[in-house]
CSV table of C-alpha atoms and ligand atoms in Angstrom, one decimal:
chain,number,residue,atom,x,y,z
A,1,MET,CA,0.0,0.0,0.0
A,2,PHE,CA,1.3,3.5,-0.8
A,3,CYS,CA,1.2,6.0,2.0
A,4,LEU,CA,2.6,9.5,1.9
A,5,THR,CA,2.6,9.4,5.7
A,6,ARG,CA,0.9,7.1,8.1
A,7,LEU,CA,-2.0,9.5,8.5
A,8,ILE,CA,-2.6,10.4,5.0
A,9,CYS,CA,-3.2,6.9,3.8
A,10,PHE,CA,-5.7,6.3,6.7
A,11,SER,CA,-7.7,9.5,6.3
A,12,ILE,CA,-8.0,9.5,2.5
A,13,ILE,CA,-9.3,6.0,2.5
A,14,LYS,CA,-11.7,6.7,5.3
A,15,GLN,CA,-13.2,9.9,3.8
A,16,ARG,CA,-13.8,8.2,0.4
A,17,ILE,CA,-15.5,5.2,2.0
A,18,ILE,CA,-17.7,7.4,4.2
A,19,ARG,CA,-18.8,9.5,1.2
A,20,LEU,CA,-19.5,6.4,-0.9
A,21,LEU,CA,-21.5,4.8,1.9
A,22,PHE,CA,-23.5,7.9,2.5
A,23,LEU,CA,-24.4,8.2,-1.2
A,24,ALA,CA,-25.4,4.6,-1.4
A,25,LEU,CA,-27.6,5.0,1.7
A,26,VAL,CA,-29.4,8.0,0.3
A,27,LEU,CA,-30.0,6.2,-3.1
A,28,PHE,CA,-31.2,3.1,-1.3
A,29,THR,CA,-33.7,5.0,0.9
A,30,LEU,CA,-35.1,6.8,-2.1
A,31,MET,CA,-35.5,3.5,-4.0
A,32,VAL,CA,-37.3,1.8,-1.1
A,33,LEU,CA,-39.7,4.8,-0.7
A,34,ILE,CA,-40.5,5.0,-4.4
A,35,PHE,CA,-40.9,1.3,-5.2
A,36,SER,CA,-42.5,-0.2,-2.1
A,37,ASN,CA,-44.4,2.5,-0.4
A,38,ILE,CA,-46.0,4.5,-3.1
A,39,ARG,CA,-49.4,2.6,-3.3
A,40,TRP,CA,-49.9,2.1,0.4
A,41,LEU,CA,-48.3,5.3,1.5
A,42,PRO,CA,-50.4,6.3,4.5
A,43,GLY,CA,-50.6,2.9,6.3
A,44,LYS,CA,-47.2,1.7,5.4
A,45,LEU,CA,-45.5,5.0,6.2
A,46,ALA,CA,-47.1,5.1,9.6
A,47,ARG,CA,-45.9,1.5,10.3
A,48,SER,CA,-42.4,2.0,9.0
A,49,THR,CA,-42.1,5.2,11.0
A,50,ILE,CA,-42.9,3.3,14.2
A,51,GLN,CA,-40.3,0.7,13.2
A,52,ILE,CA,-37.7,3.3,12.6
A,53,GLN,CA,-38.6,5.0,16.0
A,54,ASN,CA,-38.2,1.6,17.7
A,55,ALA,CA,-34.9,0.9,16.0
A,56,LEU,CA,-33.7,4.4,17.0
A,57,ALA,CA,-34.8,3.9,20.6
A,58,ASN,CA,-32.8,0.7,20.6
A,59,LEU,CA,-29.8,2.3,19.1
A,60,SER,CA,-29.8,5.2,21.5
A,61,ALA,CA,-30.3,2.8,24.4
A,62,ARG,CA,-27.0,1.2,23.4
A,63,VAL,CA,-25.2,4.4,22.6
A,64,GLN,CA,-26.2,5.9,25.9
A,65,LEU,CA,-23.9,3.4,27.6
A,66,ASN,CA,-21.1,5.6,26.3
A,67,THR,CA,-22.5,9.1,26.8
A,68,PRO,CA,-23.3,10.9,30.0
A,69,PRO,CA,-27.0,11.8,30.7
A,70,ALA,CA,-27.3,15.3,29.3
A,71,LYS,CA,-28.5,17.1,32.5
A,72,ASN,CA,-27.3,14.9,35.2
A,73,ARG,CA,-23.6,15.8,35.6
A,74,THR,CA,-23.3,14.4,39.1
A,75,SER,CA,-23.5,10.7,38.2
A,76,THR,CA,-20.2,9.1,37.1
A,77,LEU,CA,-19.7,7.8,33.6
A,78,PRO,CA,-19.9,4.0,33.2
A,79,PRO,CA,-16.5,2.6,32.3
A,80,LEU,CA,-15.9,2.2,28.6
A,81,ILE,CA,-15.4,-1.6,28.8
A,82,THR,CA,-16.2,-3.2,25.5
A,83,ASN,CA,-15.3,-6.7,26.3
A,84,ALA,CA,-14.0,-8.6,29.3
A,85,PRO,CA,-10.3,-8.3,29.9
A,86,MET,CA,-8.4,-11.2,28.3
A,87,GLU,CA,-6.0,-13.4,30.2
A,88,THR,CA,-2.7,-13.1,28.5
A,89,ARG,CA,0.9,-14.2,29.1
A,90,PRO,CA,4.2,-12.5,28.7
A,91,SER,CA,6.3,-13.6,25.7
A,92,LYS,CA,9.1,-16.0,26.5
A,93,ASP,CA,11.4,-14.0,24.2
A,94,PRO,CA,12.7,-11.0,26.3
A,95,GLN,CA,13.1,-9.1,23.0
A,96,LYS,CA,9.4,-9.2,22.6
A,97,ARG,CA,8.6,-7.7,25.9
A,98,VAL,CA,8.6,-4.1,27.2
A,99,HIS,CA,10.8,-3.7,30.3
A,100,THR,CA,10.8,-1.1,33.0
A,101,TYR,CA,14.1,0.5,34.0
A,102,GLY,CA,15.5,2.3,37.0
A,103,TYR,CA,16.0,6.0,37.3
A,104,VAL,CA,19.1,8.1,36.5
A,105,ILE,CA,17.2,11.4,37.3
A,106,ASN,CA,14.0,11.3,39.2
A,107,GLU,CA,11.4,13.5,40.9
A,108,PRO,CA,9.8,11.2,43.4
A,109,ASP,CA,8.2,13.9,45.5
A,110,LYS,CA,6.2,15.7,42.8
A,111,CYS,CA,2.9,14.3,44.0
A,112,LYS,CA,3.6,14.1,47.7
A,113,ASP,CA,1.2,16.8,48.8
A,114,ILE,CA,-1.4,17.1,46.2
A,115,ASP,CA,-3.0,15.0,43.4
A,116,PRO,CA,-2.6,16.7,40.1
A,117,PHE,CA,-5.5,17.2,37.8
A,118,LEU,CA,-3.4,16.8,34.7
A,119,ILE,CA,0.1,15.4,34.1
A,120,LEU,CA,1.8,16.4,30.8
A,121,LEU,CA,4.1,13.5,29.8
A,122,ILE,CA,6.4,14.9,27.1
A,123,THR,CA,8.8,12.7,25.1
A,124,VAL,CA,11.9,14.6,24.3
A,125,GLU,CA,15.6,14.0,23.5
A,126,ARG,CA,18.4,15.4,25.5
A,127,TRP,CA,19.6,17.9,22.9
A,128,GLN,CA,16.2,19.5,22.6
A,129,LYS,CA,16.8,22.0,25.4
A,130,GLN,CA,15.2,24.9,23.6
A,131,ALA,CA,12.0,22.9,23.0
A,132,ARG,CA,11.9,22.1,26.7
A,133,GLN,CA,12.4,25.8,27.5
A,134,ALA,CA,9.7,26.9,25.1
A,135,ILE,CA,7.2,24.4,26.5
A,136,ARG,CA,8.0,25.5,30.1
A,137,ILE,CA,6.9,29.0,29.4
A,138,THR,CA,3.9,28.2,27.1
A,139,TRP,CA,1.5,25.2,27.2
A,140,GLY,CA,3.5,23.4,29.9
A,141,LYS,CA,3.4,26.2,32.5
A,142,GLU,CA,2.4,24.4,35.7
A,143,ASP,CA,0.6,27.4,37.2
A,144,PHE,CA,-1.0,28.6,34.0
A,145,LEU,CA,-4.6,27.9,35.1
A,146,PRO,CA,-5.5,29.1,38.5
A,147,GLY,CA,-6.8,26.4,40.8
A,148,VAL,CA,-5.9,23.6,38.4
A,149,ARG,CA,-2.9,21.6,39.3
A,150,ILE,CA,-0.9,20.8,36.2
A,151,LEU,CA,2.4,18.8,36.3
A,152,ARG,CA,4.9,18.8,33.5
A,153,LEU,CA,7.4,16.0,33.0
A,154,PHE,CA,9.9,15.4,30.2
A,155,LEU,CA,10.8,11.8,29.5
A,156,LEU,CA,14.3,10.9,28.5
A,157,GLY,CA,16.7,7.9,28.4
A,158,LYS,CA,20.4,7.7,27.9
A,159,ASP,CA,21.3,8.6,24.4
A,160,LEU,CA,24.2,7.2,22.4
A,161,ASP,CA,26.5,10.2,23.2
A,162,TRP,CA,25.8,10.0,26.9
A,163,ASN,CA,28.8,11.2,29.0
A,164,ASP,CA,29.6,12.9,32.3
A,165,GLU,CA,29.4,16.3,30.8
A,166,GLY,CA,25.9,15.6,29.3
A,167,GLN,CA,24.7,14.2,32.6
A,168,ARG,CA,26.1,17.2,34.6
A,169,SER,CA,24.3,19.6,32.4
A,170,LEU,CA,21.0,17.7,32.5
A,171,VAL,CA,21.2,17.4,36.3
A,172,GLU,CA,21.6,21.1,36.5
A,173,GLU,CA,18.5,21.7,34.3
A,174,SER,CA,16.7,19.2,36.5
A,175,GLN,CA,17.6,21.0,39.7
A,176,MET,CA,16.4,24.2,38.3
A,177,PHE,CA,13.0,23.0,36.9
A,178,HIS,CA,12.2,19.7,38.6
A,179,ASP,CA,10.6,18.3,35.4
A,180,ILE,CA,13.0,15.7,34.1
A,181,ILE,CA,12.6,12.0,34.4
A,182,LEU,CA,15.5,10.0,32.9
A,183,HIS,CA,15.4,6.2,32.9
A,184,ASP,CA,18.3,3.9,32.3
A,185,TYR,CA,17.5,2.7,28.8
A,186,LEU,CA,19.1,3.6,25.5
A,187,ASP,CA,17.1,6.6,24.1
A,188,THR,CA,16.5,5.8,20.4
A,189,TYR,CA,13.4,6.2,18.2
A,190,TYR,CA,13.1,2.5,18.1
A,191,ASN,CA,12.8,2.5,22.0
A,192,LEU,CA,9.9,5.0,22.1
A,193,THR,CA,7.5,2.3,23.3
A,194,THR,CA,9.9,1.7,26.2
A,195,LYS,CA,10.1,5.5,26.9
A,196,VAL,CA,6.3,5.9,27.1
A,197,ILE,CA,5.7,2.7,29.2
A,198,ASN,CA,8.4,3.8,31.6
A,199,GLY,CA,6.7,7.2,31.9
A,200,LEU,CA,3.4,5.5,32.7
A,201,ASN,CA,5.3,3.4,35.3
A,202,TRP,CA,6.5,6.6,36.9
A,203,ILE,CA,2.9,7.8,37.2
A,204,SER,CA,1.7,4.5,38.7
A,205,THR,CA,4.6,4.5,41.2
A,206,TYR,CA,4.7,8.2,42.3
A,207,CYS,CA,1.4,9.7,41.2
A,208,PRO,CA,-1.3,7.1,41.0
A,209,ASN,CA,-4.1,9.5,41.9
A,210,ALA,CA,-3.7,12.0,39.1
A,211,SER,CA,-7.0,12.6,37.4
A,212,TYR,CA,-5.7,12.8,33.8
A,213,VAL,CA,-2.6,12.2,31.8
A,214,MET,CA,-1.7,13.6,28.4
A,215,LYS,CA,1.2,12.0,26.4
A,216,THR,CA,2.6,14.3,23.8
A,217,ASP,CA,5.8,15.2,22.0
A,218,SER,CA,8.3,18.1,22.1
A,219,ASP,CA,7.2,19.6,18.7
A,220,MET,CA,3.6,20.0,19.6
A,221,PHE,CA,1.4,23.0,20.3
A,222,VAL,CA,-1.1,22.1,23.0
A,223,ASN,CA,-4.1,24.3,23.9
A,224,THR,CA,-3.9,23.4,27.6
A,225,GLU,CA,-6.8,25.7,28.6
A,226,HIS,CA,-9.2,24.2,26.1
A,227,LEU,CA,-8.1,20.7,27.0
A,228,VAL,CA,-8.7,21.3,30.7
A,229,TYR,CA,-11.9,23.3,30.6
A,230,ARG,CA,-13.7,21.9,27.6
A,231,VAL,CA,-12.5,18.3,27.3
A,232,LEU,CA,-11.5,17.2,30.8
A,233,LYS,CA,-13.6,19.6,32.9
A,234,PRO,CA,-12.4,20.0,36.5
A,235,ASP,CA,-16.0,20.3,37.7
A,236,GLY,CA,-17.2,17.2,35.9
A,237,PRO,CA,-17.5,13.7,37.3
A,238,PRO,CA,-14.3,11.7,37.7
A,239,ARG,CA,-13.8,9.3,34.8
A,240,LEU,CA,-12.3,5.9,34.7
A,241,ASN,CA,-11.1,3.9,31.6
A,242,TYR,CA,-11.3,7.1,29.6
A,243,PHE,CA,-9.0,7.4,26.6
A,244,THR,CA,-9.3,10.0,23.8
A,245,GLY,CA,-7.2,11.7,21.1
A,246,HIS,CA,-7.1,11.5,17.3
A,247,LEU,CA,-8.6,8.2,16.5
A,248,MET,CA,-6.7,6.0,14.1
A,249,THR,CA,-9.3,3.6,12.7
A,250,ASN,CA,-8.5,0.7,10.5
A,251,GLY,CA,-4.8,1.4,11.0
A,252,MET,CA,-2.6,-1.1,9.1
A,253,PRO,CA,1.0,-1.9,9.6
A,254,ILE,CA,3.2,-0.2,7.0
A,255,ARG,CA,5.3,-2.8,5.1
A,256,ASN,CA,7.2,-0.3,3.0
A,257,LEU,CA,10.9,-0.7,4.0
A,258,ASP,CA,11.7,2.9,3.4
A,259,SER,CA,9.0,4.2,5.8
A,260,LYS,CA,9.8,5.6,9.2
A,261,TRP,CA,6.9,3.6,10.5
A,262,TYR,CA,7.9,0.3,8.8
A,263,VAL,CA,6.8,-2.7,10.9
A,264,PRO,CA,8.2,-6.1,9.9
A,265,PRO,CA,5.7,-8.9,9.7
A,266,GLU,CA,7.8,-10.9,12.3
A,267,GLU,CA,7.1,-8.0,14.8
A,268,TYR,CA,3.4,-7.7,14.1
A,269,PRO,CA,1.9,-10.3,11.8
A,270,GLU,CA,-1.7,-9.1,11.9
A,271,GLU,CA,-3.1,-7.1,9.1
A,272,SER,CA,-4.5,-4.2,11.2
A,273,TYR,CA,-4.2,-2.6,14.6
A,274,PRO,CA,-7.0,-2.3,17.1
A,275,LEU,CA,-8.3,1.2,17.4
A,276,PHE,CA,-5.7,3.6,18.9
A,277,CYS,CA,-5.0,7.3,19.2
A,278,SER,CA,-2.2,9.1,17.4
A,279,GLY,CA,0.9,9.4,19.5
A,280,THR,CA,1.2,13.1,18.7
A,281,GLY,CA,-1.2,13.7,21.7
A,282,TYR,CA,-3.6,11.5,23.6
A,283,VAL,CA,-5.3,11.9,27.0
A,284,PHE,CA,-6.5,9.4,29.4
A,285,SER,CA,-7.8,9.0,33.0
A,286,GLY,CA,-5.1,8.4,35.5
A,287,ASP,CA,-6.3,4.9,36.5
A,288,LEU,CA,-5.2,3.7,33.0
A,289,ALA,CA,-1.5,4.4,33.7
A,290,ARG,CA,-1.2,1.5,36.1
A,291,LYS,CA,-3.5,-0.8,34.1
A,292,ILE,CA,-1.5,-0.2,30.9
A,293,VAL,CA,1.8,-0.8,32.6
A,294,GLN,CA,0.5,-4.0,34.2
A,295,VAL,CA,-0.7,-5.5,31.0
A,296,SER,CA,2.3,-4.3,28.9
A,297,PRO,CA,4.7,-7.2,29.6
A,298,ASN,CA,2.0,-9.6,28.3
A,299,VAL,CA,1.5,-7.6,25.0
A,300,THR,CA,4.0,-8.4,22.3
A,301,TRP,CA,6.3,-5.5,21.9
A,302,ILE,CA,6.0,-3.4,18.7
A,303,ARG,CA,8.1,-0.3,17.9
A,304,LEU,CA,5.1,2.0,17.3
A,305,GLU,CA,4.4,3.5,20.7
A,306,ASP,CA,0.8,4.6,20.0
A,307,ALA,CA,-0.3,1.3,18.3
A,308,PHE,CA,1.3,-0.6,21.2
A,309,VAL,CA,-0.7,1.4,23.8
A,310,GLY,CA,-3.7,0.6,21.6
A,311,LEU,CA,-2.9,-3.1,21.8
A,312,CYS,CA,-2.7,-2.8,25.6
A,313,LEU,CA,-6.1,-1.1,25.7
A,314,ASP,CA,-7.5,-3.8,23.6
A,315,LYS,CA,-6.3,-6.4,26.1
A,316,LEU,CA,-7.8,-4.3,28.9
A,317,GLY,CA,-11.1,-4.1,27.0
A,318,VAL,CA,-11.0,-0.3,27.0
A,319,LEU,CA,-12.1,1.4,23.8
A,320,PRO,CA,-10.7,4.9,22.9
A,321,VAL,CA,-13.4,7.4,22.2
A,322,ALA,CA,-13.5,10.5,20.0
A,323,PRO,CA,-13.0,13.8,21.8
A,324,PRO,CA,-15.9,16.2,22.2
A,325,LYS,CA,-16.7,18.3,19.1
A,326,ASN,CA,-14.6,21.4,18.4
A,327,SER,CA,-11.7,19.8,20.3
A,328,ASP,CA,-9.5,18.5,17.5
A,329,PHE,CA,-6.4,16.6,18.5
A,330,SER,CA,-4.8,17.3,15.2
A,331,PRO,CA,-1.8,15.1,14.3
A,332,LEU,CA,-0.9,17.6,11.6
A,333,ARG,CA,0.0,21.2,11.5
A,334,VAL,CA,-3.2,23.3,11.7
A,335,GLY,CA,-2.9,26.7,9.9
A,336,TYR,CA,-3.0,29.5,12.5
A,337,SER,CA,-6.1,31.6,13.1
A,338,ASP,CA,-7.1,33.0,16.5
A,339,CYS,CA,-10.5,31.3,16.3
A,340,ASP,CA,-9.3,27.9,15.1
A,341,TYR,CA,-6.6,27.7,17.7
A,342,ASN,CA,-9.1,28.5,20.4
A,343,GLN,CA,-10.9,25.3,19.4
A,344,ILE,CA,-8.2,22.7,18.9
A,345,VAL,CA,-6.2,20.7,21.5
A,346,THR,CA,-3.1,20.0,19.4
A,347,SER,CA,-1.2,21.0,16.3
A,348,HIS,CA,2.0,19.4,15.2
A,349,LEU,CA,5.4,20.4,13.9
A,350,PHE,CA,6.3,23.5,15.9
A,351,SER,CA,9.8,24.8,16.3
A,352,PRO,CA,10.5,26.4,19.8
A,353,GLY,CA,10.4,29.8,18.1
A,354,ASP,CA,7.1,29.1,16.4
A,355,LEU,CA,5.6,27.8,19.5
A,356,MET,CA,6.4,30.9,21.6
A,357,TYR,CA,5.2,33.2,18.8
A,358,PHE,CA,1.8,31.6,18.2
A,359,TRP,CA,1.2,30.9,21.9
A,360,ASN,CA,1.6,34.5,22.7
A,361,ARG,CA,-0.6,35.5,19.8
A,362,LEU,CA,-3.3,33.1,21.0
A,363,GLN,CA,-3.1,34.4,24.6
A,364,GLN,CA,-3.6,38.0,23.3
A,365,ASN,CA,-6.5,37.2,21.0
A,366,LYS,CA,-8.2,34.2,22.6
A,367,TYR,CA,-11.2,36.2,23.9
A,368,THR,CA,-11.9,38.0,20.6
A,369,CYS,CA,-13.8,35.3,18.9
A,370,VAL,CA,-17.0,33.5,19.8
A,371,LEU,CA,-16.6,29.8,20.4
A,372,ASN,CA,-18.9,27.3,18.7
A,373,GLN,CA,-20.7,25.3,21.4
D,401,NAG,C1,-33.5,-4.1,20.2
D,401,NAG,O1,-32.3,-5.0,20.0
D,401,NAG,C2,-32.5,-6.3,20.6
D,401,NAG,C3,-31.2,-7.0,20.3
D,401,NAG,O2,-30.6,-6.7,19.1
D,401,NAG,C4,-33.7,-7.0,20.0
D,401,NAG,O3,-33.8,-8.3,20.6
D,401,NAG,C5,-34.9,-6.2,20.3
D,401,NAG,O4,-36.0,-6.7,19.7
D,401,NAG,C6,-34.8,-4.8,19.7
D,401,NAG,N1,-35.9,-3.9,20.1
D,401,NAG,C7,-36.5,-3.1,19.2
D,401,NAG,C8,-37.6,-2.3,19.8
D,401,NAG,O5,-36.1,-3.0,18.1
D,402,NAG,C1,-28.4,11.6,38.8
D,402,NAG,O1,-28.2,10.2,38.5
D,402,NAG,C2,-28.1,9.4,39.7
D,402,NAG,C3,-27.7,8.0,39.3
D,402,NAG,O2,-28.3,7.6,38.1
D,402,NAG,C4,-29.4,9.5,40.5
D,402,NAG,O3,-29.4,8.7,41.6
D,402,NAG,C5,-29.7,11.0,40.8
D,402,NAG,O4,-31.0,11.1,41.4
D,402,NAG,C6,-29.7,11.8,39.6
D,402,NAG,N1,-29.8,13.2,39.9
D,402,NAG,C7,-30.6,14.1,39.2
D,402,NAG,C8,-30.6,15.5,39.7
D,402,NAG,O5,-31.3,13.7,38.3
D,403,NAG,C1,0.3,-11.7,32.5
D,403,NAG,O1,0.8,-13.0,32.5
D,403,NAG,C2,1.0,-13.6,33.7
D,403,NAG,C3,1.8,-14.9,33.6
D,403,NAG,O2,1.2,-15.7,32.8
D,403,NAG,C4,-0.4,-13.8,34.4
D,403,NAG,O3,-0.2,-14.3,35.7
D,403,NAG,C5,-1.0,-12.4,34.5
D,403,NAG,O4,-2.3,-12.5,35.0
D,403,NAG,C6,-1.1,-11.7,33.1
D,403,NAG,N1,-1.6,-10.4,33.3
D,403,NAG,C7,-2.6,-9.9,32.5
D,403,NAG,C8,-3.0,-8.5,32.9
D,403,NAG,O5,-3.1,-10.5,31.6
D,404,NAG,C1,16.5,-0.1,24.0
D,404,NAG,O1,17.0,0.1,25.3
D,404,NAG,C2,17.6,-1.1,25.8
D,404,NAG,C3,18.0,-0.8,27.3
D,404,NAG,O2,19.0,0.2,27.3
D,404,NAG,C4,18.8,-1.5,25.0
D,404,NAG,O3,19.4,-2.7,25.5
D,404,NAG,C5,18.4,-1.7,23.6
D,404,NAG,O4,19.5,-1.9,22.7
D,404,NAG,C6,17.6,-0.4,23.1
D,404,NAG,N1,17.1,-0.7,21.7
D,404,NAG,C7,17.4,0.0,20.7
D,404,NAG,C8,16.9,-0.5,19.4
D,404,NAG,O5,18.0,1.1,20.8
D,405,NAG,C1,-4.1,7.6,46.4
D,405,NAG,O1,-5.4,7.4,46.9
D,405,NAG,C2,-5.5,6.3,47.8
D,405,NAG,C3,-7.0,6.1,48.1
D,405,NAG,O2,-7.7,7.3,48.1
D,405,NAG,C4,-4.7,6.6,49.0
D,405,NAG,O3,-4.8,5.5,49.9
D,405,NAG,C5,-3.2,6.8,48.6
D,405,NAG,O4,-2.4,7.1,49.7
D,405,NAG,C6,-3.1,7.9,47.5
D,405,NAG,N1,-1.7,7.9,47.0
D,405,NAG,C7,-1.0,8.9,46.8
D,405,NAG,C8,0.4,8.7,46.3
D,405,NAG,O5,-1.5,10.1,47.0
């Protein structure tokens, strides 16, 4: 299959199929109405209307399992369990298991006194100091939203050029900002799954009562304010087994050797992935950190971090859901406009300079346009 990027091949296929299906449905309905109902219109129409109403009632009864009652915000959402958790076993081959590692730099006391509302887990490489700096003063500012406890953590491993000087400089940065978690594994793109699972392991060890966690990358723009108030809602009921982001439906392993996302059949023989969310930014309820870490050794390792987390969720019987409307978790770069950026959660491919420029522009203009409800 030819894919420009992993995303473009999914979305083009999806849009075409949806359009075709929609057209077919409209034509089919017209045909049925014209050919079967025309002679008996009054009686038949009445009966089929009732049938349709019943079917709709049935459908909404099922859909309601996944949506909160519109006016009753005090009841908690039922967990999004789609099927019973499966009993699974760890692979005998250690290469096919995700391992957890010890800490080189740690922040064990971050959650000692207070449970955060949101933890931002940001994958970054050691040399990206400017990106860390830009995030600290923009969307990763821990005291940005009054009364909402946000915690920022950068996830690192030991890169290939790791030496005493590098370690000294990073320890200094860590003492200044207290936002660096460095585990003792080799930090390569191929080890991204390890990076993320070790980050989740930090949460389940030191901060198990966090309400929500967002995993995102160092080149992202995140509208933290929109995420907190319009997606997660500090006043809303606490959620369990909640997982949202940019849904990757019908994701297929890329078998093109030249692709950054190539996955060899030995690593993942199936033809498609279970539903998962793009690793550019996904958000989940804090309880899932521990659950994903616990099931992860029993899930065969694959290099794609986001698809791997999807496989863990599948084993747990948790289904990722779409975010609320006007809350796009875009895995691509969204062209800047004050109004659009007020109503997205993420946009991709930001240099540190871009991030600071557009962040400040949004802060100055965010109240100048009316939000769609
Ligand atoms: C609703 O669905 C169930 C199971 O699919 C079926 O048994 C029942 O008859 C349906 N009810 C209506 C009103 O369509
Ligand atoms: C909200 O839902 C709960 C549980 O379903 C129920 O016990 C309670 O009475 C409801 N409250 C209101 C205001 O409807
Ligand atoms: C993982 O595998 C072990 C060993 O077979 C088993 O005891 C455990 O229940 C499994 N865990 C999950 C979450 O499936
Ligand atoms: C991933 O990290 C482990 C632990 O440091 C290391 O043994 C392994 O070689 C790394 N894998 C890659 C592909 O870099
Ligand atoms: C998390 O909450 C549980 C139960 O409410 C409590 O027992 C535990 O001490 C809390 N853990 C932390 C690290 O705050």
